[in-house]
Amino acid sequence: ELTFDDYNKFYKIIKEPLGDCLFYRHFKTEGNYEFRGILFVPASVPFNFLSSQSREFRDIKLYVKKVLVLDRLDNTMLPDWLNFVCGVIDCPDLPMNVSREMLQQSSVLRVLRNQLKKQAVNMLMDLQNDEVKYNTFYEYFHKNLKLGLHEGDEKLLTFLRFNLYGDESKKWSLDKYISEKLQDGQKKIYYICNNETPLLYAYHNRGFSVIHFKDSIDEFMMQRIYKYKDYEFINIGKEHELPWENDNLEEEEDFSNFLLKKLDSENVEKIKMTNIFLENDIGCITTSKFGMTGNMENLMKSQPLGGGNPGIKGQQRLELNFNHPIIQKLRDYYNNDKENNNVYKLIDTVYQCCLLNSGFQI
């Protein structure tokens, strides 16, 4: 018989006198041990959300038969990504004279730890049914979900929301994206992490919907994620098989090796000629499957000790548009004047331009 307002008043008493709750879950579990509790999702980021206390403790009060035993639970009781959840738990199966040392060894608490995570995830699943409220939650706490994914909890993929390249106005879930945006027979999910590359335009122009991740944490999150259901994730900034017909000009391998030798860059592993799928661009750079994209390199360089670390460079593959006038000029040099000084200057300039248009630093 309680209304949302009743729960919100209770939330203000235990958590935020000036804030509101967005959603709650009132639960009771039965079995070997009995737990009763109410968990809350805040309607905005709590004022102390990034304090050291929020990392060391979970804002959940523990009662034994309605007597307060602990004002805050230890951070081991809920994963870091759920540190926004607050509430109260009553557990009549714990002894009244419980101490922190006893709690750490208690089998009741091990069961409670599992129940807390299960109930918190169920609360988010219910929250998804209210699109307006879920959008509010996602605006404030999406990085928490991505942290959970980065830590290996792949079940959280259903909670993920994202934009598609070329359509920044709408958020998509993976299930909706698969049902509405994949082409016939497409079993791969194409994405890019805050990176520009001519390949992105090539995919877009051919009707492929590319997921556009924009947060810094997305690069780290996607290193842990390879599949969703039967669909494989493909980062188009890395080496992969194109989903359309494309002529790799194998007969130009000698010309490509000539340019690679002239460029003489320790970062470039391979140069290859491709047909006109790059449209008007002179070329682009992809990295090996397990290498670093330009965005990832920039993130690593921005770390306090990352700037001078030579180990963060990935092996790059330089793909050049064989039909581009500058490449044709280089082809003329290759045929008629291999030792011309302009060859190195020209291929180096092309390489620097491709670094820029693929999200790398020159």
Coordinates of C-alpha atoms in Angstrom, one line a residue:
E1 CA 0.0 0.0 0.0
L2 CA 3.0 2.3 0.0
T3 CA 3.4 4.8 -2.8
F4 CA 6.6 6.1 -4.5
D5 CA 6.4 9.3 -2.4
D6 CA 6.5 7.1 0.8
Y7 CA 9.7 5.5 -0.4
N8 CA 11.2 8.8 -1.5
K9 CA 10.6 10.3 2.0
F10 CA 12.4 7.3 3.5
Y11 CA 15.2 7.7 1.0
K12 CA 15.6 11.3 2.2
I13 CA 15.9 10.1 5.8
I14 CA 18.6 7.6 5.2
K15 CA 20.6 9.2 2.3
E16 CA 19.9 12.6 0.8
P17 CA 17.8 15.2 2.6
L18 CA 17.9 17.4 -0.5
G19 CA 17.9 14.7 -3.2
D20 CA 15.3 12.3 -4.5
C21 CA 15.4 8.6 -5.4
L22 CA 14.9 7.6 -9.0
F23 CA 13.9 4.0 -8.5
Y24 CA 13.8 1.4 -5.7
R25 CA 13.4 -2.3 -5.0
H26 CA 11.7 -3.7 -1.9
F27 CA 12.6 -7.3 -1.5
K28 CA 12.4 -10.3 0.8
T29 CA 14.3 -13.5 0.3
E30 CA 13.7 -16.8 2.0
G31 CA 15.8 -20.0 2.2
N32 CA 18.6 -20.9 4.5
Y33 CA 18.8 -17.3 5.5
E34 CA 16.2 -14.5 5.5
F35 CA 16.8 -11.0 4.2
R36 CA 14.5 -8.0 3.9
G37 CA 15.7 -4.8 2.4
I38 CA 15.1 -1.8 0.2
L39 CA 17.6 -0.6 -2.3
F40 CA 17.6 2.8 -4.0
V41 CA 19.0 4.3 -7.2
P42 CA 19.6 8.1 -6.7
A43 CA 17.9 10.5 -9.2
S44 CA 21.2 12.4 -9.5
V45 CA 24.9 12.0 -8.6
P46 CA 25.2 12.2 -4.8
F47 CA 27.4 15.0 -3.6
N48 CA 30.0 12.7 -2.0
F49 CA 30.0 10.2 -4.9
L50 CA 33.7 10.6 -5.7
S51 CA 34.9 10.8 -2.1
S52 CA 37.3 8.2 -0.6
Q53 CA 34.5 7.0 1.6
S54 CA 32.4 6.0 -1.4
R55 CA 35.2 3.8 -2.6
E56 CA 35.9 2.2 0.8
F57 CA 32.3 1.6 1.9
R58 CA 28.8 0.9 0.5
D59 CA 26.0 3.2 1.7
I60 CA 23.8 0.4 2.9
K61 CA 22.8 0.1 6.6
L62 CA 22.7 -3.3 8.2
Y63 CA 20.1 -4.1 10.8
V64 CA 19.6 -7.3 12.9
K65 CA 15.9 -7.6 14.0
K66 CA 15.4 -3.9 13.5
V67 CA 18.5 -2.9 15.5
L68 CA 21.2 -1.0 13.6
V69 CA 24.4 -3.0 13.6
L70 CA 26.5 -1.3 10.8
D71 CA 26.0 2.2 9.4
R72 CA 27.8 1.3 6.2
L73 CA 28.8 -2.0 4.6
D74 CA 32.3 -2.8 3.5
N75 CA 33.1 -2.3 -0.2
T76 CA 33.5 -6.0 -0.7
M77 CA 29.7 -6.4 -0.3
L78 CA 29.0 -4.8 -3.7
P79 CA 31.3 -4.4 -6.8
D80 CA 32.8 -1.0 -7.4
W81 CA 30.5 -0.3 -10.4
L82 CA 27.4 -0.6 -8.0
N83 CA 28.7 2.0 -5.5
F84 CA 25.8 4.3 -6.3
V85 CA 23.3 1.9 -4.8
C86 CA 22.1 2.7 -1.2
G87 CA 19.5 1.3 1.1
V88 CA 18.8 -0.7 4.2
I89 CA 19.0 -4.5 4.9
D90 CA 17.5 -6.4 7.9
C91 CA 18.9 -9.8 8.6
P92 CA 17.4 -11.6 11.6
D93 CA 19.9 -14.6 11.2
L94 CA 22.9 -12.6 12.3
P95 CA 23.8 -12.6 16.0
M96 CA 23.0 -9.3 17.9
N97 CA 26.5 -8.8 19.1
V98 CA 28.0 -9.0 15.6
S99 CA 31.4 -7.4 15.1
R100 CA 33.2 -6.5 11.9
E101 CA 35.6 -9.5 12.4
M102 CA 32.7 -11.9 12.8
L103 CA 31.1 -10.4 9.7
Q104 CA 34.1 -11.2 7.5
Q105 CA 33.9 -14.8 8.4
S106 CA 30.1 -15.2 8.5
S107 CA 28.5 -17.6 6.0
V108 CA 25.4 -15.4 6.2
L109 CA 27.3 -12.5 4.9
R110 CA 28.6 -14.5 1.9
V111 CA 25.0 -15.3 1.0
L112 CA 24.0 -11.6 1.6
R113 CA 26.8 -10.4 -0.8
N114 CA 25.4 -12.6 -3.6
Q115 CA 21.8 -11.4 -2.9
L116 CA 22.8 -7.7 -2.8
K117 CA 24.3 -7.9 -6.3
K118 CA 21.4 -10.0 -7.6
Q119 CA 18.8 -7.6 -6.3
A120 CA 20.7 -4.5 -7.5
V121 CA 20.9 -6.0 -11.0
N122 CA 17.2 -7.0 -11.0
M123 CA 16.4 -3.4 -9.9
L124 CA 18.2 -2.1 -13.0
M125 CA 16.4 -4.6 -15.2
D126 CA 13.1 -3.3 -13.9
L127 CA 14.3 0.3 -14.4
Q128 CA 14.9 -0.4 -18.1
N129 CA 11.1 -0.8 -18.5
D130 CA 10.7 2.9 -17.8
E131 CA 12.6 4.5 -20.7
V132 CA 12.4 8.1 -19.4
K133 CA 13.8 7.1 -15.9
Y134 CA 16.4 4.8 -17.4
N135 CA 17.7 7.6 -19.7
T136 CA 18.1 9.7 -16.6
F137 CA 19.9 6.9 -14.8
Y138 CA 22.1 6.3 -17.8
E139 CA 23.1 10.0 -18.1
Y140 CA 24.5 10.0 -14.6
F141 CA 25.8 6.4 -14.1
H142 CA 26.7 5.0 -17.5
K143 CA 30.4 5.0 -16.6
N144 CA 29.6 2.7 -13.7
L145 CA 28.1 0.2 -16.1
K146 CA 31.1 0.4 -18.4
L147 CA 33.4 -0.1 -15.4
G148 CA 31.5 -3.3 -14.6
L149 CA 32.0 -4.4 -18.2
H150 CA 35.7 -3.6 -18.1
E151 CA 35.9 -5.7 -14.9
G152 CA 34.5 -8.7 -16.9
D153 CA 30.7 -8.7 -16.1
E154 CA 29.5 -9.3 -19.6
K155 CA 25.8 -9.6 -18.5
L156 CA 25.8 -5.8 -18.3
L157 CA 25.9 -5.5 -22.1
T158 CA 22.0 -5.5 -22.1
F159 CA 22.2 -2.2 -20.1
L160 CA 24.5 -0.5 -22.6
R161 CA 23.2 2.4 -24.7
F162 CA 25.1 4.1 -27.5
N163 CA 24.8 6.4 -30.6
L164 CA 25.3 5.4 -34.2
Y165 CA 27.7 7.3 -36.4
G166 CA 25.7 9.9 -38.3
D167 CA 22.7 9.8 -35.9
E168 CA 23.7 11.4 -32.6
S169 CA 20.1 12.1 -31.5
K170 CA 19.0 8.6 -30.5
K171 CA 20.3 6.1 -28.0
W172 CA 20.3 2.4 -29.0
S173 CA 20.5 -0.8 -27.0
L174 CA 22.3 -3.8 -28.5
D175 CA 19.1 -5.9 -28.8
K176 CA 17.3 -3.0 -30.7
Y177 CA 20.4 -2.4 -32.8
I178 CA 20.6 -6.1 -33.9
S179 CA 16.9 -6.3 -34.7
E180 CA 16.6 -3.0 -36.7
K181 CA 20.1 -2.0 -38.0
L182 CA 21.9 -5.1 -39.1
Q183 CA 22.0 -6.0 -42.8
D184 CA 20.8 -9.4 -44.0
G185 CA 23.2 -12.1 -43.0
Q186 CA 25.4 -9.6 -41.0
K187 CA 26.9 -11.4 -38.0
K188 CA 29.4 -8.7 -37.0
I189 CA 28.8 -5.6 -34.9
Y190 CA 31.0 -2.8 -36.2
Y191 CA 32.1 0.0 -33.8
I192 CA 34.7 2.7 -33.3
C193 CA 35.9 4.4 -30.2
N194 CA 36.0 8.2 -30.5
N195 CA 38.2 7.9 -33.6
E196 CA 38.0 9.4 -37.0
T197 CA 39.0 7.3 -40.0
P198 CA 38.1 7.3 -43.7
L199 CA 36.9 3.7 -43.2
L200 CA 34.1 5.1 -41.0
Y201 CA 32.7 7.1 -43.9
A202 CA 33.1 4.1 -46.3
Y203 CA 31.0 2.0 -43.9
H204 CA 28.4 4.7 -43.5
N205 CA 28.1 5.3 -47.2
R206 CA 27.4 1.6 -47.8
G207 CA 24.6 1.5 -45.3
F208 CA 26.4 -0.1 -42.4
S209 CA 25.4 1.3 -39.0
V210 CA 28.6 1.8 -36.9
I211 CA 28.4 2.1 -33.2
H212 CA 30.2 5.3 -32.1
F213 CA 31.6 5.0 -28.5
K214 CA 32.7 8.4 -27.1
D215 CA 33.9 7.9 -23.5
S216 CA 37.6 7.4 -22.6
I217 CA 36.6 4.2 -20.7
D218 CA 35.1 2.7 -23.9
E219 CA 38.5 1.8 -25.3
F220 CA 39.4 -0.2 -22.1
M221 CA 35.9 -1.7 -21.9
M222 CA 35.9 -3.0 -25.5
Q223 CA 39.2 -4.8 -24.9
R224 CA 37.3 -7.2 -22.7
I225 CA 34.3 -7.7 -24.9
Y226 CA 34.4 -9.9 -28.0
K227 CA 30.8 -11.1 -28.6
Y228 CA 27.2 -10.4 -27.8
K229 CA 25.0 -13.5 -28.2
D230 CA 26.1 -14.8 -31.7
Y231 CA 27.5 -11.5 -32.9
E232 CA 31.2 -10.6 -33.0
F233 CA 32.4 -7.1 -32.2
I234 CA 34.7 -5.6 -34.8
N235 CA 36.7 -2.4 -34.3
I236 CA 37.0 -0.9 -37.8
G237 CA 40.1 1.0 -36.7
K238 CA 41.9 -2.3 -36.6
E239 CA 42.8 -4.9 -39.2
H240 CA 39.7 -6.8 -40.3
E241 CA 37.9 -8.3 -43.3
L242 CA 35.8 -5.7 -45.1
P243 CA 32.1 -6.7 -45.5
W244 CA 32.0 -5.6 -49.2
E245 CA 33.8 -6.5 -52.4
N246 CA 37.2 -4.8 -52.5
D247 CA 40.1 -5.2 -54.9
N248 CA 43.4 -5.6 -53.0
L249 CA 45.9 -4.9 -55.7
E250 CA 48.3 -7.7 -55.1
E251 CA 50.2 -7.0 -58.3
E252 CA 51.3 -3.7 -56.7
E253 CA 53.2 -5.5 -53.9
D254 CA 56.6 -4.5 -55.3
F255 CA 55.5 -0.9 -55.5
S256 CA 54.2 -1.1 -51.9
N257 CA 57.4 -2.5 -50.6
F258 CA 59.4 0.2 -52.4
L259 CA 57.3 2.9 -50.6
L260 CA 57.7 1.0 -47.3
K261 CA 61.5 1.0 -47.7
K262 CA 61.5 4.7 -48.6
L263 CA 59.3 5.7 -45.7
D264 CA 61.6 3.7 -43.3
S265 CA 59.3 4.1 -40.3
E266 CA 59.6 1.7 -37.3
N267 CA 55.9 2.1 -36.7
V268 CA 54.7 1.0 -40.1
E269 CA 54.6 -2.7 -40.6
K270 CA 53.1 -2.9 -44.0
I271 CA 51.9 -0.7 -46.9
K272 CA 49.3 -2.0 -49.3
M273 CA 47.3 -0.6 -52.2
T274 CA 43.5 -0.8 -52.3
N275 CA 41.0 0.1 -54.9
I276 CA 38.7 3.1 -54.7
F277 CA 36.8 2.1 -51.5
L278 CA 38.5 5.1 -49.8
E279 CA 36.7 7.4 -52.2
N280 CA 38.5 10.8 -52.2
D281 CA 40.9 10.0 -49.3
I282 CA 44.4 9.3 -50.1
G283 CA 44.6 6.5 -47.5
C284 CA 44.1 5.4 -43.9
I285 CA 45.9 3.6 -41.1
T286 CA 44.7 0.5 -39.3
T287 CA 46.5 -1.3 -36.5
S288 CA 47.0 -5.0 -36.0
K289 CA 44.1 -6.9 -34.3
F290 CA 45.6 -6.6 -30.8
G291 CA 47.4 -3.3 -31.5
M292 CA 46.5 0.2 -30.2
T293 CA 44.2 2.5 -32.2
G294 CA 45.1 6.2 -32.4
N295 CA 42.6 7.0 -29.7
M296 CA 44.1 4.4 -27.3
E297 CA 47.6 5.7 -28.0
N298 CA 46.5 9.2 -27.2
L299 CA 44.9 8.0 -23.9
M300 CA 48.0 6.2 -22.9
K301 CA 50.2 9.2 -23.7
S302 CA 47.9 11.4 -21.5
Q303 CA 48.7 9.2 -18.4
P304 CA 51.2 10.8 -16.0
L305 CA 53.9 8.3 -16.8
G306 CA 52.8 7.4 -20.3
G307 CA 54.3 10.2 -22.4
G308 CA 57.8 8.8 -22.8
N309 CA 57.0 5.1 -22.9
P310 CA 58.1 3.7 -26.3
G311 CA 56.2 0.5 -25.6
I312 CA 52.8 2.0 -26.3
K313 CA 53.2 2.1 -30.1
G314 CA 51.3 -0.4 -32.0
Q315 CA 52.2 -1.8 -35.5
Q316 CA 50.5 0.2 -38.2
R317 CA 49.3 -0.8 -41.7
L318 CA 49.1 2.0 -44.2
E319 CA 46.4 1.5 -46.8
L320 CA 46.7 3.8 -49.8
N321 CA 44.1 4.6 -52.5
F322 CA 45.8 3.5 -55.7
N323 CA 43.6 5.8 -57.8
H324 CA 44.6 9.0 -56.0
P325 CA 46.7 11.4 -58.1
I326 CA 49.5 11.6 -55.5
I327 CA 49.8 7.8 -55.4
Q328 CA 49.9 7.8 -59.2
K329 CA 52.7 10.4 -59.1
L330 CA 54.6 8.1 -56.8
R331 CA 54.0 5.2 -59.2
D332 CA 55.6 7.3 -62.0
Y333 CA 58.6 7.8 -59.8
Y334 CA 58.8 4.1 -59.1
N335 CA 58.7 3.4 -62.9
N336 CA 61.0 6.1 -64.1
D337 CA 63.0 7.7 -61.4
K338 CA 63.3 5.6 -58.2
E339 CA 66.1 7.7 -56.7
N340 CA 64.3 11.0 -56.9
N341 CA 64.5 12.9 -53.6
N342 CA 60.8 13.8 -53.8
V343 CA 59.8 10.2 -53.2
Y344 CA 60.7 10.2 -49.5
K345 CA 59.2 13.7 -49.0
L346 CA 56.0 12.7 -50.7
I347 CA 55.4 9.4 -49.0
D348 CA 56.3 10.9 -45.6
T349 CA 53.8 13.7 -46.1
V350 CA 51.2 11.1 -47.2
Y351 CA 51.9 9.1 -44.0
Q352 CA 51.6 12.1 -41.8
C353 CA 48.2 13.0 -43.4
C354 CA 47.0 9.5 -42.9
L355 CA 48.1 9.6 -39.2
L356 CA 45.9 12.7 -38.8
N357 CA 42.8 11.4 -40.6
S358 CA 42.9 8.1 -38.7
G359 CA 43.1 9.7 -35.2
F360 CA 46.8 9.3 -34.5
Q361 CA 49.3 12.1 -33.6
I362 CA 51.8 13.1 -36.2

